[in-house]
Every structure is written in C-alpha cells, then in structure tokens.
Short mmCIF file of C-alpha atoms in Angstrom, two decimals:
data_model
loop_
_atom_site.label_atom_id
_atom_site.label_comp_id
_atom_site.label_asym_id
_atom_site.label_seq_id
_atom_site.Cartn_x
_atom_site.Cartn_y
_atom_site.Cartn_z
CA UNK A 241 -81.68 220.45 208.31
CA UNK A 242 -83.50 218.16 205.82
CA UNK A 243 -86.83 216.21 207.54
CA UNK A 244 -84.83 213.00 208.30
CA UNK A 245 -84.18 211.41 211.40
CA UNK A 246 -81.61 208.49 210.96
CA UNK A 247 -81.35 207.22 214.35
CA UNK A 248 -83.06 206.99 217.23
CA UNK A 249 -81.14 206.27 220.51
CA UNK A 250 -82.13 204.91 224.13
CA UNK A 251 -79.95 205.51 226.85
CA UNK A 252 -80.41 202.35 229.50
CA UNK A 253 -79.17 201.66 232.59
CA UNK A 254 -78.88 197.88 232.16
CA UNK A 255 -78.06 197.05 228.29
CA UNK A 256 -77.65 193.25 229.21
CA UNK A 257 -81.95 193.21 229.79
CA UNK A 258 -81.98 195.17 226.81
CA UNK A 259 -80.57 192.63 224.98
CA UNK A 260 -81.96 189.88 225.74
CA UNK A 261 -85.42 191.88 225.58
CA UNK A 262 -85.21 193.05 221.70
CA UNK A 263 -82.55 189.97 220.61
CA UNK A 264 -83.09 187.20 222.51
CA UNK A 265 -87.12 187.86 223.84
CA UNK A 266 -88.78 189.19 220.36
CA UNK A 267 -86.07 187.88 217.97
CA UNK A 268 -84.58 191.16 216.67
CA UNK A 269 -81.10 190.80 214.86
CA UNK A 270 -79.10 193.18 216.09
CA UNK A 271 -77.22 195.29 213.12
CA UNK A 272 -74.01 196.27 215.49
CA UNK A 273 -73.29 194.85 218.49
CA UNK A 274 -70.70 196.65 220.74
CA UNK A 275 -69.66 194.72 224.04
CA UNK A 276 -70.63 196.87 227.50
CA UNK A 277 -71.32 199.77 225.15
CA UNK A 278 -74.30 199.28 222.40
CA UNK A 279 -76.74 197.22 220.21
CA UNK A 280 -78.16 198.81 217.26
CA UNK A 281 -81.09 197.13 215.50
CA UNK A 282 -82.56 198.06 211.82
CA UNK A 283 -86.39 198.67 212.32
CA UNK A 284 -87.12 200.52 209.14
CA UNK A 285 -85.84 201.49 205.09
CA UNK A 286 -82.77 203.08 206.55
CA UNK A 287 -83.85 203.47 209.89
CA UNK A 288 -81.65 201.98 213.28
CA UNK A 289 -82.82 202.28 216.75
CA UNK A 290 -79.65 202.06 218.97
CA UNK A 291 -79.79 201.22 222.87
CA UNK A 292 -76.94 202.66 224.71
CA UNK A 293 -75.62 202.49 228.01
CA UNK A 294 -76.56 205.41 229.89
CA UNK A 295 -73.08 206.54 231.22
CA UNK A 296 -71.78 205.94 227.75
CA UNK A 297 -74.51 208.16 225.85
CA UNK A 298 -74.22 210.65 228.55
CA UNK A 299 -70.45 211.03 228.20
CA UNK A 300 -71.12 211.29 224.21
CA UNK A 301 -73.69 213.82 225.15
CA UNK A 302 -71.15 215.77 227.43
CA UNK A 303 -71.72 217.29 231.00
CA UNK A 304 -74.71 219.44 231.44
CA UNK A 305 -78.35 219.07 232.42
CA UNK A 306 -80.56 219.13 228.83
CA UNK A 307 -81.25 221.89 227.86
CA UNK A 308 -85.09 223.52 227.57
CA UNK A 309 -88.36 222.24 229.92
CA UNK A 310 -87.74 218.56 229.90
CA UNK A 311 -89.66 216.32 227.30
CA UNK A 312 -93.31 215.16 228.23
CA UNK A 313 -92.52 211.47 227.07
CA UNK A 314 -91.47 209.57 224.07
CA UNK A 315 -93.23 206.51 222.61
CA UNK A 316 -92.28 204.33 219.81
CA UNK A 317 -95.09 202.63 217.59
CA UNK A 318 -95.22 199.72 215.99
CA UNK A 319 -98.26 199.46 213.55
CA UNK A 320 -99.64 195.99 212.86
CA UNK A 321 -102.41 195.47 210.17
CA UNK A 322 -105.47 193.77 212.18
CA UNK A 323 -107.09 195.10 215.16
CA UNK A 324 -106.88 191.69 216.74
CA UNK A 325 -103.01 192.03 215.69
CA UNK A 326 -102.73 194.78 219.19
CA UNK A 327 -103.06 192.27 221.90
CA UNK A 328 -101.59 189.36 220.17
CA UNK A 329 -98.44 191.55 220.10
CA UNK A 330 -98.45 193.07 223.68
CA UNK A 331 -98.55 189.46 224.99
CA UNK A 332 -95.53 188.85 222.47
CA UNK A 333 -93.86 191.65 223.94
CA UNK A 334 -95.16 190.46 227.59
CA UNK A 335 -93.78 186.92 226.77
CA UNK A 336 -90.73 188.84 225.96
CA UNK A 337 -89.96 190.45 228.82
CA UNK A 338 -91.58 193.89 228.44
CA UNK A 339 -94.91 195.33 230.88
CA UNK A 340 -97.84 196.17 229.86
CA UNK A 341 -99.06 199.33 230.51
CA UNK A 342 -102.16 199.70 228.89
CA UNK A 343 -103.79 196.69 227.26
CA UNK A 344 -105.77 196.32 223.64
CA UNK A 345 -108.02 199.13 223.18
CA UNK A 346 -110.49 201.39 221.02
CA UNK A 347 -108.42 204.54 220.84
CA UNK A 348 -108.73 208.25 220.27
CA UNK A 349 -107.97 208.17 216.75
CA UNK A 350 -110.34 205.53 215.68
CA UNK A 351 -108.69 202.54 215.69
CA UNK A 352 -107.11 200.13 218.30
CA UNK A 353 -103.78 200.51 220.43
CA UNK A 354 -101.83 199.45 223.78
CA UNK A 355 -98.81 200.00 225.15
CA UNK A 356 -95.98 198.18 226.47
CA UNK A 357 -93.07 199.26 228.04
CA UNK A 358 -89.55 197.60 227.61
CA UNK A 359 -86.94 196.44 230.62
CA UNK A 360 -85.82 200.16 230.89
CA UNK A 361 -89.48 201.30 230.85
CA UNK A 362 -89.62 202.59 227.07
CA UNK A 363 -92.94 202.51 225.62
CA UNK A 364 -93.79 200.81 222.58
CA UNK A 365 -97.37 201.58 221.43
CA UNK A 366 -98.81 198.70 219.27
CA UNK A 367 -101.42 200.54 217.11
CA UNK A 368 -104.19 199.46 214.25
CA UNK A 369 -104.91 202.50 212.39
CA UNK A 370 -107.20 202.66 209.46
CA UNK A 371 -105.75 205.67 208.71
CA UNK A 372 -102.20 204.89 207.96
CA UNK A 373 -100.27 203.39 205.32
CA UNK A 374 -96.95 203.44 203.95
CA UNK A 375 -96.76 203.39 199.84
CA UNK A 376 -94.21 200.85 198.18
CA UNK A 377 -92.37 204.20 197.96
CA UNK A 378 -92.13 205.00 201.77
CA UNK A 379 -94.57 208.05 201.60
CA UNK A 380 -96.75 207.63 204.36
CA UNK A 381 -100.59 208.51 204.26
CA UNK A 382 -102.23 209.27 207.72
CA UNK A 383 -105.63 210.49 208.10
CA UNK A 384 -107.82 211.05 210.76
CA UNK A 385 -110.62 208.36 210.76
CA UNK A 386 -113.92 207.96 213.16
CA UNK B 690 -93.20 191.70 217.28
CA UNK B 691 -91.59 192.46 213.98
CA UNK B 692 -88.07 194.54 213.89
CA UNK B 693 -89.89 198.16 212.46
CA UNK B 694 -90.35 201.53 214.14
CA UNK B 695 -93.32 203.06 212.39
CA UNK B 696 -93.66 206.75 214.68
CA UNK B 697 -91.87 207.74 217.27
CA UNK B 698 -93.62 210.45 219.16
CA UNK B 699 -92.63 213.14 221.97
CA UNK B 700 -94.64 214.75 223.88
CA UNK B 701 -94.52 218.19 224.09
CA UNK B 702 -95.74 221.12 226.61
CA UNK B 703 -95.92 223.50 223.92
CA UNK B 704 -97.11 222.34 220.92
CA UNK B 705 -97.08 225.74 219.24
CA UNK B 706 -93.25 226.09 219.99
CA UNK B 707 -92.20 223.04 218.36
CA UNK B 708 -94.48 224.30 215.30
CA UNK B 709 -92.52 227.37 214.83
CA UNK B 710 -89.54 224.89 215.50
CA UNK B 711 -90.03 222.01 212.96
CA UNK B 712 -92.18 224.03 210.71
CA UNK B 713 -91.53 227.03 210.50
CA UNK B 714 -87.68 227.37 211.86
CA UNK B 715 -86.47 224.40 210.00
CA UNK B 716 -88.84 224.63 207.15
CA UNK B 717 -90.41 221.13 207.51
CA UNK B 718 -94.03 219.74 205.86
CA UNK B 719 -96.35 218.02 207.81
CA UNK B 720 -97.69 215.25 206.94
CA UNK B 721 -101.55 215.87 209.47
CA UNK B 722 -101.40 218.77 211.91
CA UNK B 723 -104.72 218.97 214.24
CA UNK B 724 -104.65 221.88 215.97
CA UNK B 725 -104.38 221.71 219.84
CA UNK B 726 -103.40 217.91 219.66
CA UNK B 727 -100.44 216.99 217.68
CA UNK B 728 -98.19 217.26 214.60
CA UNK B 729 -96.88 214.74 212.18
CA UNK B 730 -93.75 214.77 209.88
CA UNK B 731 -92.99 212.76 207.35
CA UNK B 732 -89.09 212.03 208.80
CA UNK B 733 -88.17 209.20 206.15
CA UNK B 734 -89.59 205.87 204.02
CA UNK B 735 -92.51 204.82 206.01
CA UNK B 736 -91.45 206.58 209.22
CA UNK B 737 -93.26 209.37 211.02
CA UNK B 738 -92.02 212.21 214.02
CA UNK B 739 -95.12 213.20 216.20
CA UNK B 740 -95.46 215.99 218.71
CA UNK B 741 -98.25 215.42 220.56
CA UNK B 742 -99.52 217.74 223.55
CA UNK B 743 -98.08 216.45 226.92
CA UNK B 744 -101.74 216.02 228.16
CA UNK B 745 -103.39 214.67 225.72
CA UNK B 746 -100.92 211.97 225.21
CA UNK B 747 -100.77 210.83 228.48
CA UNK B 748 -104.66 210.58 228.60
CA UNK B 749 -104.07 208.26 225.52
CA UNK B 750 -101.45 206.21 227.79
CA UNK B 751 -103.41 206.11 230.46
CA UNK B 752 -102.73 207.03 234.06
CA UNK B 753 -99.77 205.92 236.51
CA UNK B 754 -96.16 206.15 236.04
CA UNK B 755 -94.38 203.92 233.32
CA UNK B 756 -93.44 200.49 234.24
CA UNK B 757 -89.54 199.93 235.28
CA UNK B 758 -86.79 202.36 235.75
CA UNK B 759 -87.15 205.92 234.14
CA UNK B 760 -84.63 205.72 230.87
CA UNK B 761 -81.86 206.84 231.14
CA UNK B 762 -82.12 209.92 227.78
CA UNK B 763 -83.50 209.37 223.90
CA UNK B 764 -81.59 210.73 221.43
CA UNK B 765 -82.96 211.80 217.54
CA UNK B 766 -79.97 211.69 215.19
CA UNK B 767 -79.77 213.04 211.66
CA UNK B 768 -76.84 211.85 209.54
CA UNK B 769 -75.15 214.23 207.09
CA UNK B 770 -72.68 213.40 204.28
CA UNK B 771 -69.95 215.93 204.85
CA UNK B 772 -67.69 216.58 208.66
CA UNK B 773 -68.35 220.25 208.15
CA UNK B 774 -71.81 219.81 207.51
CA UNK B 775 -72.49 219.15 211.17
CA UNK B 776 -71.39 222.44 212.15
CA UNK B 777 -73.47 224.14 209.48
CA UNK B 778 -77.03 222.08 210.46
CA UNK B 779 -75.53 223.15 214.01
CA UNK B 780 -76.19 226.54 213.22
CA UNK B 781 -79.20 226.09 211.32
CA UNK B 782 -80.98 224.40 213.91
CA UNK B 783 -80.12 227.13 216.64
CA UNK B 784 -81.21 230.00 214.32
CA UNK B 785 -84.51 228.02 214.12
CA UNK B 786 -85.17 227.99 217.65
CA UNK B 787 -82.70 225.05 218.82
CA UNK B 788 -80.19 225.18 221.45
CA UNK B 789 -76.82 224.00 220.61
CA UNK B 790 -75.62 221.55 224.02
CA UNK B 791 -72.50 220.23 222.37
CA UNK B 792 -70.92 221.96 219.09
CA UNK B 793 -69.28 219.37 216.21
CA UNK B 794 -66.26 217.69 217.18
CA UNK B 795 -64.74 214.02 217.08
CA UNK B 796 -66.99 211.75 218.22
CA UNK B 797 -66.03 208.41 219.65
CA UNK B 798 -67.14 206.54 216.83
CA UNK B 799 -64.73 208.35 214.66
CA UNK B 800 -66.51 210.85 213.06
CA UNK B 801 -68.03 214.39 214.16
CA UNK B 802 -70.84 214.85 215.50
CA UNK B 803 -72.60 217.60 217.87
CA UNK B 804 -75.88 218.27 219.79
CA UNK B 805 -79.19 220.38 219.33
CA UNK B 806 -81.91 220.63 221.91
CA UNK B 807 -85.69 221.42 220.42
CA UNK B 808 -87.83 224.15 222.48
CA UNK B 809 -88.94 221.14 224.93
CA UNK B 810 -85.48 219.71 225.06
CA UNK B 811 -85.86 216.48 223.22
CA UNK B 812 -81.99 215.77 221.56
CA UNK B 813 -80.92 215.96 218.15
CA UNK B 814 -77.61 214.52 217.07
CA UNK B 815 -76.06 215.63 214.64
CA UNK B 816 -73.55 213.45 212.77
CA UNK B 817 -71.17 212.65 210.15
CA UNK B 818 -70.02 209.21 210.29
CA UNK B 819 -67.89 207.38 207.35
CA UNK B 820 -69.19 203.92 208.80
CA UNK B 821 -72.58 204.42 208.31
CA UNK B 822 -74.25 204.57 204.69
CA UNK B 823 -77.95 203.30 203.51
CA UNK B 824 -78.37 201.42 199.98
CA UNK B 825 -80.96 201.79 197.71
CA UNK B 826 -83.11 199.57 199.50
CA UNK B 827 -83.26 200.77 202.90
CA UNK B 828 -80.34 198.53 203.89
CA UNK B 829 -78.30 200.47 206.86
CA UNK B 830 -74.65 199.59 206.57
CA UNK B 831 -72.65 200.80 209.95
CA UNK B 832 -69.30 199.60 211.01
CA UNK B 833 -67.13 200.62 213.86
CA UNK B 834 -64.37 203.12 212.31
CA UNK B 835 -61.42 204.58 213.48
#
C-alpha cells in the first residue's frame, strides 16, 4: 500500500447544508456533483474531499459497527501564509455558515491556529506554521519551530 | 477560504499502534515523528496524514464537544490502477495490522473497491475506479461510470 491517500470522504446527515456551506458559503466548485447522493470538491494536486450522505456511505461501507476502538477525532487543515491570515479565515468560514470552535491563537507548535467546524460539525483547523512548506514539487517540509 | 486540504489529522489512542501500523506494517516514511505526540506522513503533493495522541489533540482544540451534529463516518481512500489490485492492498493492509470490514467487490460507482480499518478504526478505502484518473498537474478527472 503505497503512502497515498486519494480521497478523503465525510459522511453527513444533511448534504443540502453541506452544499451550500463549501459551494455556495466559501465558493468551492464542486468537481462532481451527484443529486441526493454526493459533492466532491478538488482541494489539492490530485487530491478530492467528497461529502456523502450518511445512509449512502454507510450502505457503501456495508453493515457492521467499525471495526477497532473508535477514532479520537479527525481535523482537516487549511494552512494560510500570515498569522493575521487565521482569523480573517474563521470569520470567512463563520460568514459561511460554519462555528467556531476555537478562535485565532498562539499554538503548541509555534505558530497560530483556530478551528472551525462545518454544518455537520467537521473541523477545519486554519493554521500559520513557520514550519511548513510545500516545494513547487509537492514535497512538504515540516519542522518543529519555537 | 481557498479550495485546499493541507493535513488531515486523526487522533489516535495509541499512537505506538498506528506506528507499527503506518510505519512499520505498511512500510511508510515519516515526514516529523515526536515521540509521545504525533506522526506525520508525507501522503501526496503538498498533503500530509497526522496521528496525533487523542489527548494532546484535544488540548490543542480546546475543551467542549464539537459544534453541530456528530458526522456521520470519514473515510481515507487510496486509488489503485488495477480491479485485482484492491484485493491484493486488501491483504497487505491486514497483514500489517489492518482489519479488513468489507473485502473487494463492485462498488456502486462501477468499479471495485473494499474496506480496511487501522488499529484505532479510522477507514481506508480501497479502490479501483476507471472514472477517476489525475494528470500531470494535479488535475483530478472523475466521472460517473457504469
């Protein structure tokens, strides 16, 4: 199993706020759009994020409670290249429809982040980090910094 | 809020079990480990996987429970270029510490495509699907098939 992950899918109970959260609130063009099933949206070089109705995903899934301890949590970041660039993009988010959950701060790792969660409660963490940059190439550098 | 995923991140209960999983069952590299916090792989251009310990990354959260209604399941998926080749990553996944929760067969979508659990239960799809390709520059084509 090479280290690549493709896709990344979010089962929600409501893909209507979904929609109009990612497409119609921040602007996102949606790659695939599947009536009463899923949207799938490009965020990255090869990279979609896919939000799927629940009953749908679960069905693809098939019957069966996950297997394993369940997760701890998931969050998705989006890295923005100014400090000042956190908040300015948690209100964006806010404006769109999504919650804050933890506003524009100094974080463990030395640099700035907040978190917003999405109409089905998904968090999105807006980060400045120093420490992190992507090469023309897609090889990522991340160091620990402070 | 610009249409990019740069991490996505899972929290974990046992960081040391998804070590032996990513890195040592399935062989990966990663790109900053810090001992008793959190591991990073490199998972394509300009994208990064994180396992962070459960605790730690809901102290970097914050407390209180996420905004809105719990979602509804995440999914990772990993594309491969061949049908049989699902089974085969299938297997390799399991024999690396995975749990298989739904072996390769026709997927809605048209292809094949089948299910691995990690030690703390977070999904991996597995999946071979003729409508989905990425060019040179990142560009993800997918098309419904079949």
């Amino acid at each position: 199993m090479q280290q690549r992950l493709d896709f990344i899918t979010l089962g929600v109970a409501d893909l209507d706020a979904a929609r109009r959260f990612y497409r119609d609130g921040l602007g996102w063009t949606p790659l695939l759009d599947v009536a009463e099933e899923v949207v799938f949206f490009q965020v990255g070089h090869g990279v979609v994020l896919g939000l799927f109705r629940a009953d749908k995903m679960a069905a693809d899934v098939g019957a069966g409670p996950p297997a394993g301890p369940v997760g701890a949590g998931v969050t998705l970041s989006h890295n923005v290249d100014r400090a000042e660039a956190v908040a300015e993009v948690l209100a964006a988010a806010e404006a769109a429809g999504g919650t804050v959950v933890k506003p524009a701060q100094r974080a463990d790792f030395g640099g700035v982040n907040g978190h917003v969660a999405d109409p089905a409660g998904y968090l999105w963490e807006i980060a400045h980090n120093p420490g992190w940059s992507v090469a023309p190439d897609g090889t990522v550098r991340l160091e620990p910094i402070g």
